[in-house]
Short mmCIF file of C-alpha atoms in Angstrom, two decimals:
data_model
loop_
_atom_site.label_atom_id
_atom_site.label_comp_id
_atom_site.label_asym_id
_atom_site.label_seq_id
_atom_site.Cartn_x
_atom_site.Cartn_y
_atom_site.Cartn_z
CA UNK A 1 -84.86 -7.21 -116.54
CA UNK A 2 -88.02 -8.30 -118.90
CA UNK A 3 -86.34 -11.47 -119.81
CA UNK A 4 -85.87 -12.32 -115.66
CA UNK A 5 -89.30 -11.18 -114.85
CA UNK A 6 -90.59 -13.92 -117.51
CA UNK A 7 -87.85 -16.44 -116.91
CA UNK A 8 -89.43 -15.92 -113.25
CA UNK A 9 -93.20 -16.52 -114.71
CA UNK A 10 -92.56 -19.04 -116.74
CA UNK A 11 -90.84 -21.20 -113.78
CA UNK A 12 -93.79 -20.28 -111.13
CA UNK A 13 -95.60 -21.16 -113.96
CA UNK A 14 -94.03 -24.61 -114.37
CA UNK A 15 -94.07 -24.91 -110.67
CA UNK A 16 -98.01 -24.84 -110.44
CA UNK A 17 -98.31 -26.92 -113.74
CA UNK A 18 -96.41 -29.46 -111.49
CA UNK A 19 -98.59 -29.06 -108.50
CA UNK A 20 -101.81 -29.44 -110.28
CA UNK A 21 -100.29 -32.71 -111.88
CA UNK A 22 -99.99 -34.21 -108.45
CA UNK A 23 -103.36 -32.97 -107.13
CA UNK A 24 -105.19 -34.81 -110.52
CA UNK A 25 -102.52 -38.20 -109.95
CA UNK A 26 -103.46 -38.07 -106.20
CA UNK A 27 -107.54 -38.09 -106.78
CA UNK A 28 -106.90 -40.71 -110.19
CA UNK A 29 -104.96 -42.99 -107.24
CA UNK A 30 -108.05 -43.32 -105.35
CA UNK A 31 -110.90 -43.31 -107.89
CA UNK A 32 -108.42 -45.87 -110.34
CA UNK A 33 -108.14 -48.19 -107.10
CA UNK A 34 -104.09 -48.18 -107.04
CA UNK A 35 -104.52 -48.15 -103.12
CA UNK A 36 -107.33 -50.88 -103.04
CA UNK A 37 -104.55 -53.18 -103.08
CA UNK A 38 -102.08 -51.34 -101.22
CA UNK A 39 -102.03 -48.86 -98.35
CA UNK A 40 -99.14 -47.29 -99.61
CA UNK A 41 -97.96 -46.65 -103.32
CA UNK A 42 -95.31 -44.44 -104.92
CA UNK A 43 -95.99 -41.91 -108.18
CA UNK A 44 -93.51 -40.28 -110.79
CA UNK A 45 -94.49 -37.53 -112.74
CA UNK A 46 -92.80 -38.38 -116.23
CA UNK A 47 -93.62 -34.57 -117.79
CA UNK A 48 -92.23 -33.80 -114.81
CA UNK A 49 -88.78 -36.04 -115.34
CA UNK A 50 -88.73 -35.00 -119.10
CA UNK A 51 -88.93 -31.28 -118.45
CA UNK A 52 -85.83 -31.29 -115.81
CA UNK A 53 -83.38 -33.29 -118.35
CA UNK A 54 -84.66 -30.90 -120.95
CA UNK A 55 -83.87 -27.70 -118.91
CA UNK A 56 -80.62 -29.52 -118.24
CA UNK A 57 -79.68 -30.50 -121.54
CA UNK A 58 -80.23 -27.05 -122.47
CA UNK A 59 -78.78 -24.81 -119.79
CA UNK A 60 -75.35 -26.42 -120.80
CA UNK A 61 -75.84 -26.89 -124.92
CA UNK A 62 -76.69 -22.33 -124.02
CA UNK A 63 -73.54 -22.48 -122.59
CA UNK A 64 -71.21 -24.52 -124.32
CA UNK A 65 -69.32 -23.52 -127.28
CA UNK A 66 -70.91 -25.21 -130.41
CA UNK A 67 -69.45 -28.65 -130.95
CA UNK A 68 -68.86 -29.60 -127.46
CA UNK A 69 -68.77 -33.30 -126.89
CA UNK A 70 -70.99 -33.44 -123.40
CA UNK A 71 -72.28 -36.21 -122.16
CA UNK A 72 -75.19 -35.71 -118.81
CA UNK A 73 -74.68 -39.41 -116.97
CA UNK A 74 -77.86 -39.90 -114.84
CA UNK A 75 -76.94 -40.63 -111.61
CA UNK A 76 -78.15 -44.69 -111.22
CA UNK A 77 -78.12 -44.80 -107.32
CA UNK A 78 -80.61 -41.77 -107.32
CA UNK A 79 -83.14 -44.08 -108.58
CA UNK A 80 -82.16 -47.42 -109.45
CA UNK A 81 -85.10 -48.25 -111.90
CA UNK A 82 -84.85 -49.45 -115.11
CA UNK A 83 -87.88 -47.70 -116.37
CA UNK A 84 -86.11 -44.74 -115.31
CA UNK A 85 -82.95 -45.00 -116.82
CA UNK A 86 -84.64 -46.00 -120.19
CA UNK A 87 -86.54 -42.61 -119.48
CA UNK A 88 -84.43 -40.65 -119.34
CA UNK A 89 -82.19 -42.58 -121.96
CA UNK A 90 -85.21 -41.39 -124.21
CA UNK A 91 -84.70 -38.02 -122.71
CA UNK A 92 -80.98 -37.96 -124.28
CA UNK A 93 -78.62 -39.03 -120.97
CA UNK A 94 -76.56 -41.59 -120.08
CA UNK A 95 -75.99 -43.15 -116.83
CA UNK A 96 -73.24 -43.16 -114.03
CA UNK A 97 -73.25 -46.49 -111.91
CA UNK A 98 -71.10 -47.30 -109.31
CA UNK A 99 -71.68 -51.27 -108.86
CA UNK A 100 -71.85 -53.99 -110.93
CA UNK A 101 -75.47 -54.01 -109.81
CA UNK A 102 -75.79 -50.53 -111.00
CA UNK A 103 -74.30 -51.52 -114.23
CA UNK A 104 -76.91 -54.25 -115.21
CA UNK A 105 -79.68 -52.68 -114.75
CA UNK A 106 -78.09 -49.40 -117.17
CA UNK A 107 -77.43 -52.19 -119.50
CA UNK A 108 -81.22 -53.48 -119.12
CA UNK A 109 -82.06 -50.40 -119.90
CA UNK A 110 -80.50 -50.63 -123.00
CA UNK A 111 -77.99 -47.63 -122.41
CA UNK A 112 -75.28 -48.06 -125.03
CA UNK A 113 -71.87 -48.37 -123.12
CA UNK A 114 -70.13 -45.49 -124.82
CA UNK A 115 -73.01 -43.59 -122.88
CA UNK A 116 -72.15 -45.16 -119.03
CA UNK A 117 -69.59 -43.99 -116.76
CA UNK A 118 -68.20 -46.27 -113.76
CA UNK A 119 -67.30 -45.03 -110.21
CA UNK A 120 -66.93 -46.49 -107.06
CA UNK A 121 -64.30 -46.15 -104.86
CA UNK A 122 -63.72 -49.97 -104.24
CA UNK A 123 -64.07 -51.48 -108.04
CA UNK A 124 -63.07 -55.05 -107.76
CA UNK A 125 -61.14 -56.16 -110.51
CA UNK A 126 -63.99 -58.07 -112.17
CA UNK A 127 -65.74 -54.79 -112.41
CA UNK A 128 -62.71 -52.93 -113.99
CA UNK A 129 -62.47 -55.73 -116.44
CA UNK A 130 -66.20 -56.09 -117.54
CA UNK A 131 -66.42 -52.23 -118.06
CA UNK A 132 -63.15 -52.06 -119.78
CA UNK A 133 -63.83 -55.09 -122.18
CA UNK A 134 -67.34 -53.07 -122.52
CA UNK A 135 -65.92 -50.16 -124.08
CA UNK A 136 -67.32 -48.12 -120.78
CA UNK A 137 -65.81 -45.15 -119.37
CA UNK A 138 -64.08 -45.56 -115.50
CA UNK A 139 -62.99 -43.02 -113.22
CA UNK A 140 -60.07 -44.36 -111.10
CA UNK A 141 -60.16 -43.54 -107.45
CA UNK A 142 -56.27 -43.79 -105.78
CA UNK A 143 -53.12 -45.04 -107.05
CA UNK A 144 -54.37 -48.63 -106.15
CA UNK A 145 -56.30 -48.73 -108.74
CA UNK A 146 -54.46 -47.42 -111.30
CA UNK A 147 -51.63 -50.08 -110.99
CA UNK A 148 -54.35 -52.12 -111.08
CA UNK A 149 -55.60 -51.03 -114.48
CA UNK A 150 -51.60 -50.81 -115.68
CA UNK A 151 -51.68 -54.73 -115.53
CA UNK A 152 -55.55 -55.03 -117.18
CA UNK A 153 -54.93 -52.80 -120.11
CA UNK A 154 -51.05 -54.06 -120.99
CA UNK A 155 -53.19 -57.27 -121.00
CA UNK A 156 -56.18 -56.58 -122.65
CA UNK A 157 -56.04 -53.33 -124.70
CA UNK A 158 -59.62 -51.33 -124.33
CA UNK A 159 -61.28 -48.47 -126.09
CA UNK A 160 -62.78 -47.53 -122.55
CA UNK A 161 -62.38 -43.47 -121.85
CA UNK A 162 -59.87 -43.68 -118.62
CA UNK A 163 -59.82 -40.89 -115.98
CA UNK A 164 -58.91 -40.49 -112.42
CA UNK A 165 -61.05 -39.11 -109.40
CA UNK A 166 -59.58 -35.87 -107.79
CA UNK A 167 -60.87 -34.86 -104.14
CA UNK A 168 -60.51 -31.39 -104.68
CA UNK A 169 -60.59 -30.96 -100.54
CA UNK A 170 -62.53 -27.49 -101.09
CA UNK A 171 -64.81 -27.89 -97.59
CA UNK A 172 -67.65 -29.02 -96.31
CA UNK A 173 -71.71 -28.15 -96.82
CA UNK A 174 -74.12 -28.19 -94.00
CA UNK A 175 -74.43 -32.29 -94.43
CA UNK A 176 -71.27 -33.56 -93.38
CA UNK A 177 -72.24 -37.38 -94.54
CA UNK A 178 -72.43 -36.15 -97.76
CA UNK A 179 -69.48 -33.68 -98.17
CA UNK A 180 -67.32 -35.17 -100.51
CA UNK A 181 -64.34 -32.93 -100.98
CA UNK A 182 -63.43 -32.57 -96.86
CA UNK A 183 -59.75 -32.94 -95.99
CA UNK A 184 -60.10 -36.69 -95.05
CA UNK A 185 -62.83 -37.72 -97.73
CA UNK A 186 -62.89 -41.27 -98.58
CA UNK A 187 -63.28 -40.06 -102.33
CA UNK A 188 -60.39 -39.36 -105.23
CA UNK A 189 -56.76 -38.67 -104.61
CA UNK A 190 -56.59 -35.39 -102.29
CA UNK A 191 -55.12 -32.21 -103.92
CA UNK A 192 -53.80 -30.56 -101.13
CA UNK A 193 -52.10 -33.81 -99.16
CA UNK A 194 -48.04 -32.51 -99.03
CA UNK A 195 -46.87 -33.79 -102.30
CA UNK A 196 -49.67 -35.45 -104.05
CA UNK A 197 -50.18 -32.94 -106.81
CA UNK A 198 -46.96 -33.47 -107.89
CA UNK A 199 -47.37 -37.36 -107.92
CA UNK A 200 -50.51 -37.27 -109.44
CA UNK A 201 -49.32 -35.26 -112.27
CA UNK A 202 -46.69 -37.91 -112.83
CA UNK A 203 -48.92 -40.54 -112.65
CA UNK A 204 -51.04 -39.15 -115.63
CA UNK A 205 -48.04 -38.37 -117.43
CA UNK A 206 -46.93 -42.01 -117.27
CA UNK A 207 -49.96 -43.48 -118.69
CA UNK A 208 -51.20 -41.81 -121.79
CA UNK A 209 -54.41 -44.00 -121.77
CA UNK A 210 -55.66 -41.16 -118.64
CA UNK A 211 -57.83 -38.78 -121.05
CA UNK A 212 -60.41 -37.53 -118.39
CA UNK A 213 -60.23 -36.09 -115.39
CA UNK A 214 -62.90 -36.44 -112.93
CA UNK A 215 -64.45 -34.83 -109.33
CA UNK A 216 -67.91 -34.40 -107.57
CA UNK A 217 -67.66 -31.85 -104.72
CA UNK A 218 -71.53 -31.18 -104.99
CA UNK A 219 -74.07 -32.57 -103.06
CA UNK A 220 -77.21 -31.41 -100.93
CA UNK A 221 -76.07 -28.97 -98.45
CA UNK A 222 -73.60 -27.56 -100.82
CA UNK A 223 -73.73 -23.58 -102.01
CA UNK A 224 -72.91 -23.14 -105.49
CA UNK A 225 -69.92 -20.99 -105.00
CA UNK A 226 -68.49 -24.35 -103.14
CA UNK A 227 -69.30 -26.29 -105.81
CA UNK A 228 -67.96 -24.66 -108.46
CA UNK A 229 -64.54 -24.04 -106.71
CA UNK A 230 -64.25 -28.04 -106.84
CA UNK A 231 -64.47 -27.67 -110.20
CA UNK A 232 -62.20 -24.89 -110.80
CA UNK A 233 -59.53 -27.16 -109.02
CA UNK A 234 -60.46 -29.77 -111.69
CA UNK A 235 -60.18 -27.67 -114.51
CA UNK A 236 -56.43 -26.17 -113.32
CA UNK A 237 -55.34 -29.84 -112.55
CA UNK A 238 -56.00 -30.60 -116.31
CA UNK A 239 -54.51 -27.29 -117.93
CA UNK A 240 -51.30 -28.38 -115.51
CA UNK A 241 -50.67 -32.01 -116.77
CA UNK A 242 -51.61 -30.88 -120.56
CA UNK A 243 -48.95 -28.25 -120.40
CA UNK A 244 -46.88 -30.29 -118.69
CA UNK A 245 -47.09 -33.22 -121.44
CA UNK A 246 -46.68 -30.74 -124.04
CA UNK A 247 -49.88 -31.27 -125.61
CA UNK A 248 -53.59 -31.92 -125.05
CA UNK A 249 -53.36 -35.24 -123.30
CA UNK A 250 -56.75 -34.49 -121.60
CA UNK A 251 -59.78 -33.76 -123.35
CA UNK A 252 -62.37 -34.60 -120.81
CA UNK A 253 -63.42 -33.19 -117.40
CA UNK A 254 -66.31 -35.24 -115.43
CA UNK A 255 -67.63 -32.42 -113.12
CA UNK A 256 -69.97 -34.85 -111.31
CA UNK A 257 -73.06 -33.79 -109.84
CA UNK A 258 -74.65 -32.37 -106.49
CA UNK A 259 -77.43 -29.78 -107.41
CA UNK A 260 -79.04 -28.88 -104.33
CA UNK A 261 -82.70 -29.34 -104.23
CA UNK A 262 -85.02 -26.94 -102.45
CA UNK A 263 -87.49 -29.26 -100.04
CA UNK A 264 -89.17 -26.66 -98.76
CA UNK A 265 -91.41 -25.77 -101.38
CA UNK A 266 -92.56 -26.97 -105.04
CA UNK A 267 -89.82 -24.19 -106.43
CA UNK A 268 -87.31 -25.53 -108.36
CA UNK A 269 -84.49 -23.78 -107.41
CA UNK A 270 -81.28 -23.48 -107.69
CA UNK A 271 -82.11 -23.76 -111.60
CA UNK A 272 -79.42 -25.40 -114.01
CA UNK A 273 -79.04 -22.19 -115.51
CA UNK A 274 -77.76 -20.87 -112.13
CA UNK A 275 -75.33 -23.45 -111.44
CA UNK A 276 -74.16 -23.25 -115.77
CA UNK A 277 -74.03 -19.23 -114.43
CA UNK A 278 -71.87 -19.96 -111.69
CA UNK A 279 -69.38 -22.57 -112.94
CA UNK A 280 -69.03 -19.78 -115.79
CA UNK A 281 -67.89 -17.10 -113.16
CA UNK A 282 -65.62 -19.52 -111.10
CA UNK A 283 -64.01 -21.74 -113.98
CA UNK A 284 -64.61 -18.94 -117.41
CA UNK A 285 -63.09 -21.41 -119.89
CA UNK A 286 -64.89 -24.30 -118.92
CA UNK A 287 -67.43 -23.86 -121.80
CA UNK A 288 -64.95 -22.74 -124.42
CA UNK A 289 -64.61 -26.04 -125.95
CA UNK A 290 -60.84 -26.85 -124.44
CA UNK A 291 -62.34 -30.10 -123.41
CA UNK A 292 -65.60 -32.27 -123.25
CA UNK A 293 -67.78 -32.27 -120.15
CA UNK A 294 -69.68 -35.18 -118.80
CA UNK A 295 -71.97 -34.62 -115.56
CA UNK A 296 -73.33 -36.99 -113.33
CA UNK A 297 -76.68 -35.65 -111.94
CA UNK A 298 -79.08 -38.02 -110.11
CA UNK A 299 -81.14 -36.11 -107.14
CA UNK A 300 -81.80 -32.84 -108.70
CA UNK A 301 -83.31 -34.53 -111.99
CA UNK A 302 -86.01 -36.75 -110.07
CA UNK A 303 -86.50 -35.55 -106.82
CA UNK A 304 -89.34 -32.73 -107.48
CA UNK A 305 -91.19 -35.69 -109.31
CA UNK A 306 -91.81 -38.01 -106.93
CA UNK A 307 -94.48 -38.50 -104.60
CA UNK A 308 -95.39 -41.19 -101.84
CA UNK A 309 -99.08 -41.23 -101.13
CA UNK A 310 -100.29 -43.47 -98.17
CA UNK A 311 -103.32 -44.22 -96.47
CA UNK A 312 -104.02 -42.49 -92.42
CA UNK A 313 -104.80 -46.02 -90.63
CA UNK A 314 -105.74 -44.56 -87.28
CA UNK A 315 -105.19 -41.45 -85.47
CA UNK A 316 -104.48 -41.13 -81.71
CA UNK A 317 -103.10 -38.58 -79.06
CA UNK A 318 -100.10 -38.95 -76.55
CA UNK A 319 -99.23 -36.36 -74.30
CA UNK A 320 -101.94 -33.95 -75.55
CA UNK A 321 -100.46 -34.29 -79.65
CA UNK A 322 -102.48 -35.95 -82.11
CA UNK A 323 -100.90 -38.22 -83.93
CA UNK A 324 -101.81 -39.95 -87.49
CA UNK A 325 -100.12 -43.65 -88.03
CA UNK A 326 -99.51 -44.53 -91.06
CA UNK A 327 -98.33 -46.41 -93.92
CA UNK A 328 -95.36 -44.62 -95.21
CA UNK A 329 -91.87 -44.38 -93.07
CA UNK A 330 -88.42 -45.24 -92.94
CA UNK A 331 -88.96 -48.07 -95.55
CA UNK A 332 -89.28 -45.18 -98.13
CA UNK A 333 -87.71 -42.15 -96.01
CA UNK A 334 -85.23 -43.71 -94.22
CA UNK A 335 -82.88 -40.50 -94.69
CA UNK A 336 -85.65 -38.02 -93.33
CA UNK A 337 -86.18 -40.87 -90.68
CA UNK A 338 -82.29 -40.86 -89.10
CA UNK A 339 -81.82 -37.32 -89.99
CA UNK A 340 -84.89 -35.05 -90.01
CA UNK A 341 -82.82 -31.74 -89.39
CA UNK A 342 -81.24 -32.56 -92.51
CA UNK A 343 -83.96 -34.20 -94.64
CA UNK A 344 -87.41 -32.61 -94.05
CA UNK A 345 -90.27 -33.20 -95.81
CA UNK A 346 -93.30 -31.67 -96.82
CA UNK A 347 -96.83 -33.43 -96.20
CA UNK A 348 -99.57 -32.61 -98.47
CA UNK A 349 -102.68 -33.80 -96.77
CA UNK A 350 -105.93 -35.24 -98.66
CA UNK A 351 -109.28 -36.66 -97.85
CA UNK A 352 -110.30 -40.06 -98.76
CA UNK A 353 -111.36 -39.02 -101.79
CA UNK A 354 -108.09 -37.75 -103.15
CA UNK A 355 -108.83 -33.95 -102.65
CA UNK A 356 -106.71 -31.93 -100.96
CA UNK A 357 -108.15 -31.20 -97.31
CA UNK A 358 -108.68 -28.27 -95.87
CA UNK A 359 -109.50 -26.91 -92.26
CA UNK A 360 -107.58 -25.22 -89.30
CA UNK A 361 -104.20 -26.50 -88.55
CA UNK A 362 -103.38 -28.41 -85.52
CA UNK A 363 -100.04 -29.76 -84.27
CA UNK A 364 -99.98 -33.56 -84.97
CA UNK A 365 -97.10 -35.98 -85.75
CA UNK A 366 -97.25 -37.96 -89.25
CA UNK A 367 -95.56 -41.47 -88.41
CA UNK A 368 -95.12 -44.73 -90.23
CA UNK A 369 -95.44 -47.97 -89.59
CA UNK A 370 -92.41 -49.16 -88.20
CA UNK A 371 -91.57 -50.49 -84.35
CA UNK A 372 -89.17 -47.87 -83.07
CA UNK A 373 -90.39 -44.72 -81.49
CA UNK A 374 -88.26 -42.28 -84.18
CA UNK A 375 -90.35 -43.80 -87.50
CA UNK A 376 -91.39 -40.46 -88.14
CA UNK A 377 -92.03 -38.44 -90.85
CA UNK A 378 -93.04 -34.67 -89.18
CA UNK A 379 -93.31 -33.82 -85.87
CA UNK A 380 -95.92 -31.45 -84.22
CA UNK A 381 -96.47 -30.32 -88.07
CA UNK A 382 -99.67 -28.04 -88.71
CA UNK A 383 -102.08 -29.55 -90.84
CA UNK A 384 -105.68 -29.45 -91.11
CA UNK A 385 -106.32 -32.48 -88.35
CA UNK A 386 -105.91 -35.93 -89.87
CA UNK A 387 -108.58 -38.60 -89.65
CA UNK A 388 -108.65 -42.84 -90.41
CA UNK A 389 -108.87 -42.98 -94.14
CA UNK A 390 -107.17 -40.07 -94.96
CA UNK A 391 -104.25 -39.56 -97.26
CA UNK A 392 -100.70 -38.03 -97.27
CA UNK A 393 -98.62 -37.04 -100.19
CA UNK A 394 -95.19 -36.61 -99.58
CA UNK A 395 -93.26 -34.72 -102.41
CA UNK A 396 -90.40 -34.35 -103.53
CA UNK A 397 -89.12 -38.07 -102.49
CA UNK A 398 -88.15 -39.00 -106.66
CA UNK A 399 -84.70 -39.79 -106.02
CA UNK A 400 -82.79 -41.67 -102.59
CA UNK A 401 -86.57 -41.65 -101.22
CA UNK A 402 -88.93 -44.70 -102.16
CA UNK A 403 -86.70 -45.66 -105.22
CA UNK A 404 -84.19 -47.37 -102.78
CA UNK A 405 -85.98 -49.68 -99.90
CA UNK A 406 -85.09 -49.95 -96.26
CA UNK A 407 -86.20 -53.30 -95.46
CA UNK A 408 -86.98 -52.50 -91.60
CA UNK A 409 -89.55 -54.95 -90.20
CA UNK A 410 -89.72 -56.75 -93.74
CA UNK A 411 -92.06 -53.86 -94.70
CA UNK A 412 -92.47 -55.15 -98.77
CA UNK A 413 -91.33 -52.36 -101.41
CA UNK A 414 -94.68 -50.18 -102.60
CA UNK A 415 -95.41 -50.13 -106.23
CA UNK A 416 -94.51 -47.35 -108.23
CA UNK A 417 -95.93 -45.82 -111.08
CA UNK A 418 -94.95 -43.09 -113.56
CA UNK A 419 -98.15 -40.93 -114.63
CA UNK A 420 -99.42 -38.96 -117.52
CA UNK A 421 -102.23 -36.21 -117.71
CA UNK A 422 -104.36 -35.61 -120.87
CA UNK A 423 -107.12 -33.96 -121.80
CA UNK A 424 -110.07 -33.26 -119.85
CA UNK A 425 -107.28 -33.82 -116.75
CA UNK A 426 -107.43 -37.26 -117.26
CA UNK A 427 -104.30 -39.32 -115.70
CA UNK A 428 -102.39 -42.77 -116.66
CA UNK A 429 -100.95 -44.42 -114.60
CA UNK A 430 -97.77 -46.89 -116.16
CA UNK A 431 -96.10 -49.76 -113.37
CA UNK A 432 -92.63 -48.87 -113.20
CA UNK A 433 -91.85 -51.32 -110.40
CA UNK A 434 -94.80 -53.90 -108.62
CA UNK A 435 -95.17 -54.42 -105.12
CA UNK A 436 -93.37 -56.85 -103.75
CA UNK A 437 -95.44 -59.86 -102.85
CA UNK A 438 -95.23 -61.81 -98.97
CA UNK A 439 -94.06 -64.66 -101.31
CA UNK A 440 -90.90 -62.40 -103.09
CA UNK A 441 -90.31 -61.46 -99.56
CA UNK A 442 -90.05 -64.88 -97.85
CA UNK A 443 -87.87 -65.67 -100.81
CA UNK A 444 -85.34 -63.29 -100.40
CA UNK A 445 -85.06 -63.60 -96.60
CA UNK A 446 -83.69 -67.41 -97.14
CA UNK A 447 -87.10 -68.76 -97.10
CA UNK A 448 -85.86 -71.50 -99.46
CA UNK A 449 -83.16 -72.77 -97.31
CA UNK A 450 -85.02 -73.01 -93.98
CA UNK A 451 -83.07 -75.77 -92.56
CA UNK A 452 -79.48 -74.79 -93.41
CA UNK A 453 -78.51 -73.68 -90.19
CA UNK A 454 -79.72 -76.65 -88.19
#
């Protein structure tokens, strides 16, 4: 009981270390002039990053029976950022991409290939034969693809690991968009469907180049319990097509991702150490050291450690609710945007000096910048009244947030920058991706061919 009560310190602990980061990078914004420029810029806490792949790293190697081969594949779409990657490449992790977009930028980040894993559930065979000439692991999705792969390997022989993609079909979370083990999921070859166990089996049985197995039945909205019963499935599936081949013909199960991440508050919770706990109870010879693991974690490694900070342009009232307008909206929360019920966020208010503001709390809606009436980021949310010149911080927004850009209106993408605190509480601040400029903009919307249609 001890060791809880100070596992339980040391992560409140952690938790306020984290918030007073983001206070000191908020003030350094303003008095360092990031949003002179810019009404609207984007921050990553690197300590931050760093601390979550270490508590990762060693949740499993506490779990794991010594000598396990496990491999923790960053999750590329989560934030597709090539100072990223080659973070947390420093940090000891890999990547998982799913496009041959994806792919390049692992590659600029100079993650070796044995150390990238490709999924997608529409490869194209360009894609299967770069990765496979590459040496990089894929994860087939349906049948489709692995005839597919029958004629590029008898062709081309590859040291590439080979698995397949299992929908484990164990249910649904509270976010039905991103529920990837439902009855009818798009994703992996359905266990339950009448009689495709049996052909799957057969399938891996047929081609001795399948070593892995793979499935992802996490995601937000998903209890642990659910999570780990995907990967119970997983686990079985292998055990049946090694004893049915007689030996160990796979070694590898890729359990995916999905952590949930708590929104509501700056706890991290659940904790990897939870979810290690819980695939132990559901799947107990996971960890034994029957077969390497490889994870595919994006969300739950950046999302606590990002924060959007914008200016408050005006303030107005409508129907008796004060409202503050400004800068940040569905170009960087497009998720919280379409689906607020799903995807709330906090809003940390601030005074134009980068302090956090205080004062009584009054109803007001926080909205962006955008031209449709739902470009909103709270509604009738109590906060010390908002006034022009003001700031928000919006947390947790490190992963699917600001890292991927919804173009609405041509709003450009905001800078982002990773920061450091050091003594005396001083803060730098390291460009991870510029602004775009009007000119990148104009470029990219055809501007170059502005008489090909007439």
């Amino acid at each position: 009981m001890d060791a809880l009560r100070d596992a339980a310190g040391d992560g409140n602990a952690a938790e306020r270390d984290a918030a007073r980061r983001r206070d000191l990078a908020v003030r350094a914004a303003v008095e360092q002039g990031l949003l002179d420029a810019e009404p609207l810029v984007c921050l990553l806490d690197t300590a931050g990053i760093r601390a979550s792949a270490a508590a990762l790293t060693g949740a499993f190697a506490a779990a794991t029976a010594p000598g396990t081969p496990v491999l923790h594949a960053f999750a590329a779409k989560a934030a597709p950022l090539v100072p990223v990657l080659r973070l947390l490449a420093d940090c000891g992790l890999g990547c998982e991409v799913a496009s041959s977009g994806e792919l390049a930028l692992a590659r600029a980040a100079g993650i070796p290939a044995g150390r990238i894993v490709l999924d997608s559930p529409a490869k194209t065979t360009g894609e299967l034969r770069e990765a496979l000439a590459l040496g990089i692991a894929v994860n087939a999705d349906n049948h489709q693809e692995l005839e597919r792969l029958d004629a590029l390997i008898a062709a081309a022989p590859t040291r590439s690991p080979v698995g397949v993609r299992i929908n484990p079909q164990t249910g649904a979370g509270t976010i039905d968009a991103l529920s990837t083990a439902t009855a009818t999921s798009k994703f992996g070859i359905g266990l339950r469907d009448p009689g495709a166990r049996a052909r799957l089996v057969r399938a891996c049985l047929d081609r001795p180049w399948i070593t892995r197995l793979h499935a992802h039945s996490g995601s937000q909205g998903l209890p642990l319990p659910l999570i780990a019963r995907g990967v119970r499935e997983l686990h079985a599936l292998a055990e049946e097509i090694n004893g049915a081949a007689g030996h160990r013909r796979i070694d590898t199960l890729d359990i995916g991702g999905g952590l949930p991440v708590n929104f509501a508050s700056d706890e991290q919770t659940p904790t990897w150490a939870e979810y290690a706990a819980a695939l132990r109870e559901a799947v107990p010879h996971l960890f034994d050291g029957s077969y390497g693991l490889v994870t595919e974690f994006g969300r739950s490694l950046l999302a606590k450690h990002g924060t959007v900070l914008a200016r408050v342009e005006y303030t107005k009232s409508a129907g008796g609710r004060p409202i503050a307008l400004t800068h940040a909206g569905v170009q960087v929360a497009t998720r919280t945007v379409y689906a607020p019920a799903a995807w709330p966020l906090r809003i940390l208010p601030y005074d134009a000096k980068g302090a956090p503001k205080t004062g009584p709390p009054v109803a007001q809606d926080v909205a962006g910048p955008a031209c449709f009436a739902g470009d909103l980021l709270a509604t009738a949310r109590e906060l010390p009244e908002l006034a022009p010149g003001d700031l928000i911080a919006v947390p947790d927004t490190g992963a699917y947030f600001f890292t991927a850009h919804y173009g609405y209106n041509s709003l450009p993408r905001p800078s982002v920058h990773g920061f450091t605190t050091g003594p005396a509480d001083t803060v730098r601040f390291a460009l991870a991706r510029p602004a775009q400029t009007t000119a990148e903009l104009v470029a990219e919307a055809g501007g170059g061919f502005g008489d090909a249609l007439l």
